């Protein structure tokens, strides 16, 4: 009897830890989607663990930027784009360009996410209903419409805490699925250590993959939306320590989950000489090596990654517009409903045309890095503005870290330009 009570209390504690997650859960939802999972799979199966250093640096800088934007919101009481418009010279035009750039990038990712998620659900259906064999297009389209309709309905009835709980469920399933898969299929320890030494694959597409890694992990949308989610959580200046802890946990989990995906692909496929170009290729390549259970777990994680990204991708445009206008997000407004409805229609483009979104999705991740330096410069200017920050002085180490992050973002942006010129 005591043993069952102990087990029950352990489960309750674990649930409490998971449900205690703050705005960082949105950062994980934004960062790890099917586009990110695809990038990790392609990198792991093609280059092994060689790009682990890029992932590590991106996550460190991502955590620092989440911390900086969150702190700014708690101290100043203002959100990102609203502050750009109000405090930075030329900030109004800058903010509008950021809204357009990020919204387009996130909606482009949304098309791929919905397409891949619908395809994965079709593959699961196929196991139980073989008669669907010749009906891929019709089934995928119907599934995509049902999924996006359910997500839109949830958006209309939900508030911040409701969105947060749904994301907690998806992200927990995703994280556990990928991490358990790692215990079944893993790379050699020496390859992991070598992956932490900076190097770029000297093959076609190597530069593109480095830029895509940064574009998907250091996502500008994550940092710009952070102040609104921090305010939505109800945090105030009293929660500075909690905000810092939340940013560190979010960045750490992004690294652990993303590295697990790369490691599974590397351990199972890299030495087999079987690079994959899309998530669904894993059906034929991973099963003989890892077995059905690992494959099922991995696909369940990938599906959860897709579903956990649909919410944030639908939310990003109304969040940025609300941020620019007043710094307040009203999920019951007509503006919110119209923008999210249009995003849902946009998401159906890939399923309707039956296109393969993977290659373009990796290219779209590269485009994300170009707006990153501007977002870092913006927060550097804001957190060092004495009028806004009042008695709070930004530490030397935070400024130093953000400056290094800016240099890193500029180098990667240059690398992305070269990669795109070679691609086109």
mmCIF file with all atom_site columns, N, CA, C and O in Angstrom, residues 133-165:
data_model
loop_
_atom_site.group_PDB
_atom_site.id
_atom_site.type_symbol
_atom_site.label_atom_id
_atom_site.label_alt_id
_atom_site.label_comp_id
_atom_site.label_asym_id
_atom_site.label_entity_id
_atom_site.label_seq_id
_atom_site.pdbx_PDB_ins_code
_atom_site.Cartn_x
_atom_site.Cartn_y
_atom_site.Cartn_z
_atom_site.occupancy
_atom_site.B_iso_or_equiv
_atom_site.pdbx_formal_charge
_atom_site.auth_seq_id
_atom_site.auth_comp_id
_atom_site.auth_asym_id
_atom_site.auth_atom_id
_atom_site.pdbx_PDB_model_num
ATOM 1   N N  . UNK A 1 133 ? -4.081  2.524  -49.040 1.00 0.00 ? 133 UNK A N  1
ATOM 2   C CA . UNK A 1 133 ? -2.805  2.518  -49.780 1.00 0.00 ? 133 UNK A CA 1
ATOM 3   C C  . UNK A 1 133 ? -2.788  3.487  -50.952 1.00 0.00 ? 133 UNK A C  1
ATOM 4   O O  . UNK A 1 133 ? -1.861  4.263  -51.120 1.00 0.00 ? 133 UNK A O  1
ATOM 5   N N  . UNK A 1 134 ? -3.789  3.483  -51.795 1.00 0.00 ? 134 UNK A N  1
ATOM 6   C CA . UNK A 1 134 ? -3.779  4.324  -52.994 1.00 0.00 ? 134 UNK A CA 1
ATOM 7   C C  . UNK A 1 134 ? -4.456  5.678  -52.811 1.00 0.00 ? 134 UNK A C  1
ATOM 8   O O  . UNK A 1 134 ? -4.704  6.384  -53.789 1.00 0.00 ? 134 UNK A O  1
ATOM 9   N N  . UNK A 1 135 ? -4.762  6.013  -51.550 1.00 0.00 ? 135 UNK A N  1
ATOM 10  C CA . UNK A 1 135 ? -5.512  7.255  -51.298 1.00 0.00 ? 135 UNK A CA 1
ATOM 11  C C  . UNK A 1 135 ? -4.700  8.245  -50.460 1.00 0.00 ? 135 UNK A C  1
ATOM 12  O O  . UNK A 1 135 ? -5.260  8.954  -49.619 1.00 0.00 ? 135 UNK A O  1
ATOM 13  N N  . UNK A 1 136 ? -3.399  8.310  -50.695 1.00 0.00 ? 136 UNK A N  1
ATOM 14  C CA . UNK A 1 136 ? -2.539  9.192  -49.896 1.00 0.00 ? 136 UNK A CA 1
ATOM 15  C C  . UNK A 1 136 ? -2.986  10.651 -49.978 1.00 0.00 ? 136 UNK A C  1
ATOM 16  O O  . UNK A 1 136 ? -3.187  11.308 -48.961 1.00 0.00 ? 136 UNK A O  1
ATOM 17  N N  . UNK A 1 137 ? -3.129  11.178 -51.219 1.00 0.00 ? 137 UNK A N  1
ATOM 18  C CA . UNK A 1 137 ? -3.437  12.597 -51.379 1.00 0.00 ? 137 UNK A CA 1
ATOM 19  C C  . UNK A 1 137 ? -4.742  12.963 -50.662 1.00 0.00 ? 137 UNK A C  1
ATOM 20  O O  . UNK A 1 137 ? -4.789  13.921 -49.891 1.00 0.00 ? 137 UNK A O  1
ATOM 21  N N  . UNK A 1 138 ? -5.803  12.176 -50.903 1.00 0.00 ? 138 UNK A N  1
ATOM 22  C CA . UNK A 1 138 ? -7.117  12.486 -50.329 1.00 0.00 ? 138 UNK A CA 1
ATOM 23  C C  . UNK A 1 138 ? -7.084  12.418 -48.802 1.00 0.00 ? 138 UNK A C  1
ATOM 24  O O  . UNK A 1 138 ? -7.608  13.304 -48.107 1.00 0.00 ? 138 UNK A O  1
ATOM 25  N N  . UNK A 1 139 ? -6.430  11.349 -48.279 1.00 0.00 ? 139 UNK A N  1
ATOM 26  C CA . UNK A 1 139 ? -6.375  11.156 -46.829 1.00 0.00 ? 139 UNK A CA 1
ATOM 27  C C  . UNK A 1 139 ? -5.566  12.258 -46.162 1.00 0.00 ? 139 UNK A C  1
ATOM 28  O O  . UNK A 1 139 ? -5.980  12.825 -45.138 1.00 0.00 ? 139 UNK A O  1
ATOM 29  N N  . UNK A 1 140 ? -4.400  12.561 -46.741 1.00 0.00 ? 140 UNK A N  1
ATOM 30  C CA . UNK A 1 140 ? -3.532  13.602 -46.183 1.00 0.00 ? 140 UNK A CA 1
ATOM 31  C C  . UNK A 1 140 ? -4.250  14.947 -46.154 1.00 0.00 ? 140 UNK A C  1
ATOM 32  O O  . UNK A 1 140 ? -4.182  15.680 -45.159 1.00 0.00 ? 140 UNK A O  1
ATOM 33  N N  . UNK A 1 141 ? -4.951  15.281 -47.227 1.00 0.00 ? 141 UNK A N  1
ATOM 34  C CA . UNK A 1 141 ? -5.671  16.565 -47.300 1.00 0.00 ? 141 UNK A CA 1
ATOM 35  C C  . UNK A 1 141 ? -6.772  16.632 -46.239 1.00 0.00 ? 141 UNK A C  1
ATOM 36  O O  . UNK A 1 141 ? -6.922  17.646 -45.533 1.00 0.00 ? 141 UNK A O  1
ATOM 37  N N  . UNK A 1 142 ? -7.550  15.544 -46.108 1.00 0.00 ? 142 UNK A N  1
ATOM 38  C CA . UNK A 1 142 ? -8.631  15.514 -45.111 1.00 0.00 ? 142 UNK A CA 1
ATOM 39  C C  . UNK A 1 142 ? -8.054  15.645 -43.694 1.00 0.00 ? 142 UNK A C  1
ATOM 40  O O  . UNK A 1 142 ? -8.556  16.422 -42.869 1.00 0.00 ? 142 UNK A O  1
ATOM 41  N N  . UNK A 1 143 ? -6.984  14.900 -43.425 1.00 0.00 ? 143 UNK A N  1
ATOM 42  C CA . UNK A 1 143 ? -6.339  14.957 -42.102 1.00 0.00 ? 143 UNK A CA 1
ATOM 43  C C  . UNK A 1 143 ? -5.831  16.371 -41.818 1.00 0.00 ? 143 UNK A C  1
ATOM 44  O O  . UNK A 1 143 ? -6.019  16.907 -40.720 1.00 0.00 ? 143 UNK A O  1
ATOM 45  N N  . UNK A 1 144 ? -5.198  16.990 -42.827 1.00 0.00 ? 144 UNK A N  1
ATOM 46  C CA . UNK A 1 144 ? -4.671  18.351 -42.664 1.00 0.00 ? 144 UNK A CA 1
ATOM 47  C C  . UNK A 1 144 ? -5.779  19.342 -42.331 1.00 0.00 ? 144 UNK A C  1
ATOM 48  O O  . UNK A 1 144 ? -5.631  20.185 -41.441 1.00 0.00 ? 144 UNK A O  1
ATOM 49  N N  . UNK A 1 145 ? -6.910  19.220 -43.044 1.00 0.00 ? 145 UNK A N  1
ATOM 50  C CA . UNK A 1 145 ? -8.050  20.127 -42.799 1.00 0.00 ? 145 UNK A CA 1
ATOM 51  C C  . UNK A 1 145 ? -8.595  19.933 -41.387 1.00 0.00 ? 145 UNK A C  1
ATOM 52  O O  . UNK A 1 145 ? -8.872  20.903 -40.669 1.00 0.00 ? 145 UNK A O  1
ATOM 53  N N  . UNK A 1 146 ? -8.729  18.667 -40.965 1.00 0.00 ? 146 UNK A N  1
ATOM 54  C CA . UNK A 1 146 ? -9.256  18.368 -39.623 1.00 0.00 ? 146 UNK A CA 1
ATOM 55  C C  . UNK A 1 146 ? -8.311  18.902 -38.544 1.00 0.00 ? 146 UNK A C  1
ATOM 56  O O  . UNK A 1 146 ? -8.747  19.544 -37.576 1.00 0.00 ? 146 UNK A O  1
ATOM 57  N N  . UNK A 1 147 ? -6.997  18.660 -38.711 1.00 0.00 ? 147 UNK A N  1
ATOM 58  C CA . UNK A 1 147 ? -5.997  19.106 -37.715 1.00 0.00 ? 147 UNK A CA 1
ATOM 59  C C  . UNK A 1 147 ? -6.014  20.625 -37.576 1.00 0.00 ? 147 UNK A C  1
ATOM 60  O O  . UNK A 1 147 ? -6.075  21.161 -36.465 1.00 0.00 ? 147 UNK A O  1
ATOM 61  N N  . UNK A 1 148 ? -5.962  21.345 -38.718 1.00 0.00 ? 148 UNK A N  1
ATOM 62  C CA . UNK A 1 148 ? -5.893  22.810 -38.663 1.00 0.00 ? 148 UNK A CA 1
ATOM 63  C C  . UNK A 1 148 ? -7.215  23.400 -38.141 1.00 0.00 ? 148 UNK A C  1
ATOM 64  O O  . UNK A 1 148 ? -7.222  24.423 -37.437 1.00 0.00 ? 148 UNK A O  1
ATOM 65  N N  . UNK A 1 149 ? -8.348  22.732 -38.443 1.00 0.00 ? 149 UNK A N  1
ATOM 66  C CA . UNK A 1 149 ? -9.651  23.192 -37.939 1.00 0.00 ? 149 UNK A CA 1
ATOM 67  C C  . UNK A 1 149 ? -9.719  23.047 -36.417 1.00 0.00 ? 149 UNK A C  1
ATOM 68  O O  . UNK A 1 149 ? -10.214 23.945 -35.720 1.00 0.00 ? 149 UNK A O  1
ATOM 69  N N  . UNK A 1 150 ? -9.205  21.924 -35.907 1.00 0.00 ? 150 UNK A N  1
ATOM 70  C CA . UNK A 1 150 ? -9.189  21.708 -34.448 1.00 0.00 ? 150 UNK A CA 1
ATOM 71  C C  . UNK A 1 150 ? -8.296  22.749 -33.774 1.00 0.00 ? 150 UNK A C  1
ATOM 72  O O  . UNK A 1 150 ? -8.669  23.340 -32.748 1.00 0.00 ? 150 UNK A O  1
ATOM 73  N N  . UNK A 1 151 ? -7.116  23.000 -34.348 1.00 0.00 ? 151 UNK A N  1
ATOM 74  C CA . UNK A 1 151 ? -6.186  23.986 -33.789 1.00 0.00 ? 151 UNK A CA 1
ATOM 75  C C  . UNK A 1 151 ? -6.824  25.381 -33.769 1.00 0.00 ? 151 UNK A C  1
ATOM 76  O O  . UNK A 1 151 ? -6.680  26.127 -32.796 1.00 0.00 ? 151 UNK A O  1
ATOM 77  N N  . UNK A 1 152 ? -7.516  25.727 -34.849 1.00 0.00 ? 152 UNK A N  1
ATOM 78  C CA . UNK A 1 152 ? -8.156  27.045 -34.926 1.00 0.00 ? 152 UNK A CA 1
ATOM 79  C C  . UNK A 1 152 ? -9.266  27.164 -33.876 1.00 0.00 ? 152 UNK A C  1
ATOM 80  O O  . UNK A 1 152 ? -9.406  28.192 -33.213 1.00 0.00 ? 152 UNK A O  1
ATOM 81  N N  . UNK A 1 153 ? -10.034 26.085 -33.716 1.00 0.00 ? 153 UNK A N  1
ATOM 82  C CA . UNK A 1 153 ? -11.110 26.085 -32.719 1.00 0.00 ? 153 UNK A CA 1
ATOM 83  C C  . UNK A 1 153 ? -10.543 26.263 -31.306 1.00 0.00 ? 153 UNK A C  1
ATOM 84  O O  . UNK A 1 153 ? -11.097 27.009 -30.488 1.00 0.00 ? 153 UNK A O  1
ATOM 85  N N  . UNK A 1 154 ? -9.418  25.598 -31.032 1.00 0.00 ? 154 UNK A N  1
ATOM 86  C CA . UNK A 1 154 ? -8.770  25.730 -29.722 1.00 0.00 ? 154 UNK A CA 1
ATOM 87  C C  . UNK A 1 154 ? -8.255  27.149 -29.502 1.00 0.00 ? 154 UNK A C  1
ATOM 88  O O  . UNK A 1 154 ? -8.303  27.677 -28.391 1.00 0.00 ? 154 UNK A O  1
ATOM 89  N N  . UNK A 1 155 ? -7.759  27.768 -30.593 1.00 0.00 ? 155 UNK A N  1
ATOM 90  C CA . UNK A 1 155 ? -7.276  29.154 -30.492 1.00 0.00 ? 155 UNK A CA 1
ATOM 91  C C  . UNK A 1 155 ? -8.405  30.104 -30.105 1.00 0.00 ? 155 UNK A C  1
ATOM 92  O O  . UNK A 1 155 ? -8.205  31.047 -29.338 1.00 0.00 ? 155 UNK A O  1
ATOM 93  N N  . UNK A 1 156 ? -9.596  29.861 -30.648 1.00 0.00 ? 156 UNK A N  1
ATOM 94  C CA . UNK A 1 156 ? -10.730 30.759 -30.414 1.00 0.00 ? 156 UNK A CA 1
ATOM 95  C C  . UNK A 1 156 ? -11.254 30.690 -28.984 1.00 0.00 ? 156 UNK A C  1
ATOM 96  O O  . UNK A 1 156 ? -11.793 31.663 -28.471 1.00 0.00 ? 156 UNK A O  1
ATOM 97  N N  . UNK A 1 157 ? -11.077 29.521 -28.345 1.00 0.00 ? 157 UNK A N  1
ATOM 98  C CA . UNK A 1 157 ? -11.620 29.386 -26.989 1.00 0.00 ? 157 UNK A CA 1
ATOM 99  C C  . UNK A 1 157 ? -10.551 29.543 -25.910 1.00 0.00 ? 157 UNK A C  1
ATOM 100 O O  . UNK A 1 157 ? -10.869 29.625 -24.729 1.00 0.00 ? 157 UNK A O  1
ATOM 101 N N  . UNK A 1 158 ? -9.271  29.585 -26.337 1.00 0.00 ? 158 UNK A N  1
ATOM 102 C CA . UNK A 1 158 ? -8.190  29.536 -25.365 1.00 0.00 ? 158 UNK A CA 1
ATOM 103 C C  . UNK A 1 158 ? -7.643  30.872 -24.906 1.00 0.00 ? 158 UNK A C  1
ATOM 104 O O  . UNK A 1 158 ? -7.786  31.880 -25.582 1.00 0.00 ? 158 UNK A O  1
ATOM 105 N N  . UNK A 1 159 ? -7.030  30.840 -23.738 1.00 0.00 ? 159 UNK A N  1
ATOM 106 C CA . UNK A 1 159 ? -6.250  31.961 -23.201 1.00 0.00 ? 159 UNK A CA 1
ATOM 107 C C  . UNK A 1 159 ? -4.815  31.468 -23.037 1.00 0.00 ? 159 UNK A C  1
ATOM 108 O O  . UNK A 1 159 ? -4.503  30.323 -23.331 1.00 0.00 ? 159 UNK A O  1
ATOM 109 N N  . UNK A 1 160 ? -3.952  32.330 -22.504 1.00 0.00 ? 160 UNK A N  1
ATOM 110 C CA . UNK A 1 160 ? -2.532  31.966 -22.376 1.00 0.00 ? 160 UNK A CA 1
ATOM 111 C C  . UNK A 1 160 ? -2.344  30.637 -21.650 1.00 0.00 ? 160 UNK A C  1
ATOM 112 O O  . UNK A 1 160 ? -1.638  29.755 -22.127 1.00 0.00 ? 160 UNK A O  1
ATOM 113 N N  . UNK A 1 161 ? -2.972  30.477 -20.468 1.00 0.00 ? 161 UNK A N  1
ATOM 114 C CA . UNK A 1 161 ? -2.752  29.268 -19.667 1.00 0.00 ? 161 UNK A CA 1
ATOM 115 C C  . UNK A 1 161 ? -3.227  28.012 -20.397 1.00 0.00 ? 161 UNK A C  1
ATOM 116 O O  . UNK A 1 161 ? -2.633  26.945 -20.260 1.00 0.00 ? 161 UNK A O  1
ATOM 117 N N  . UNK A 1 162 ? -4.281  28.153 -21.194 1.00 0.00 ? 162 UNK A N  1
ATOM 118 C CA . UNK A 1 162 ? -4.812  27.028 -21.962 1.00 0.00 ? 162 UNK A CA 1
ATOM 119 C C  . UNK A 1 162 ? -3.807  26.607 -23.037 1.00 0.00 ? 162 UNK A C  1
ATOM 120 O O  . UNK A 1 162 ? -3.498  25.420 -23.187 1.00 0.00 ? 162 UNK A O  1
ATOM 121 N N  . UNK A 1 163 ? -3.261  27.585 -23.782 1.00 0.00 ? 163 UNK A N  1
ATOM 122 C CA . UNK A 1 163 ? -2.250  27.295 -24.804 1.00 0.00 ? 163 UNK A CA 1
ATOM 123 C C  . UNK A 1 163 ? -1.039  26.608 -24.168 1.00 0.00 ? 163 UNK A C  1
ATOM 124 O O  . UNK A 1 163 ? -0.473  25.661 -24.707 1.00 0.00 ? 163 UNK A O  1
ATOM 125 N N  . UNK A 1 164 ? -0.657  27.120 -23.002 1.00 0.00 ? 164 UNK A N  1
ATOM 126 C CA . UNK A 1 164 ? 0.527   26.613 -22.307 1.00 0.00 ? 164 UNK A CA 1
ATOM 127 C C  . UNK A 1 164 ? 0.367   25.139 -21.946 1.00 0.00 ? 164 UNK A C  1
ATOM 128 O O  . UNK A 1 164 ? 1.274   24.327 -22.158 1.00 0.00 ? 164 UNK A O  1
ATOM 129 N N  . UNK A 1 165 ? -0.823  24.772 -21.430 1.00 0.00 ? 165 UNK A N  1
ATOM 130 C CA . UNK A 1 165 ? -1.055  23.382 -21.017 1.00 0.00 ? 165 UNK A CA 1
ATOM 131 C C  . UNK A 1 165 ? -1.021  22.423 -22.206 1.00 0.00 ? 165 UNK A C  1
ATOM 132 O O  . UNK A 1 165 ? -0.487  21.312 -22.115 1.00 0.00 ? 165 UNK A O  1
#
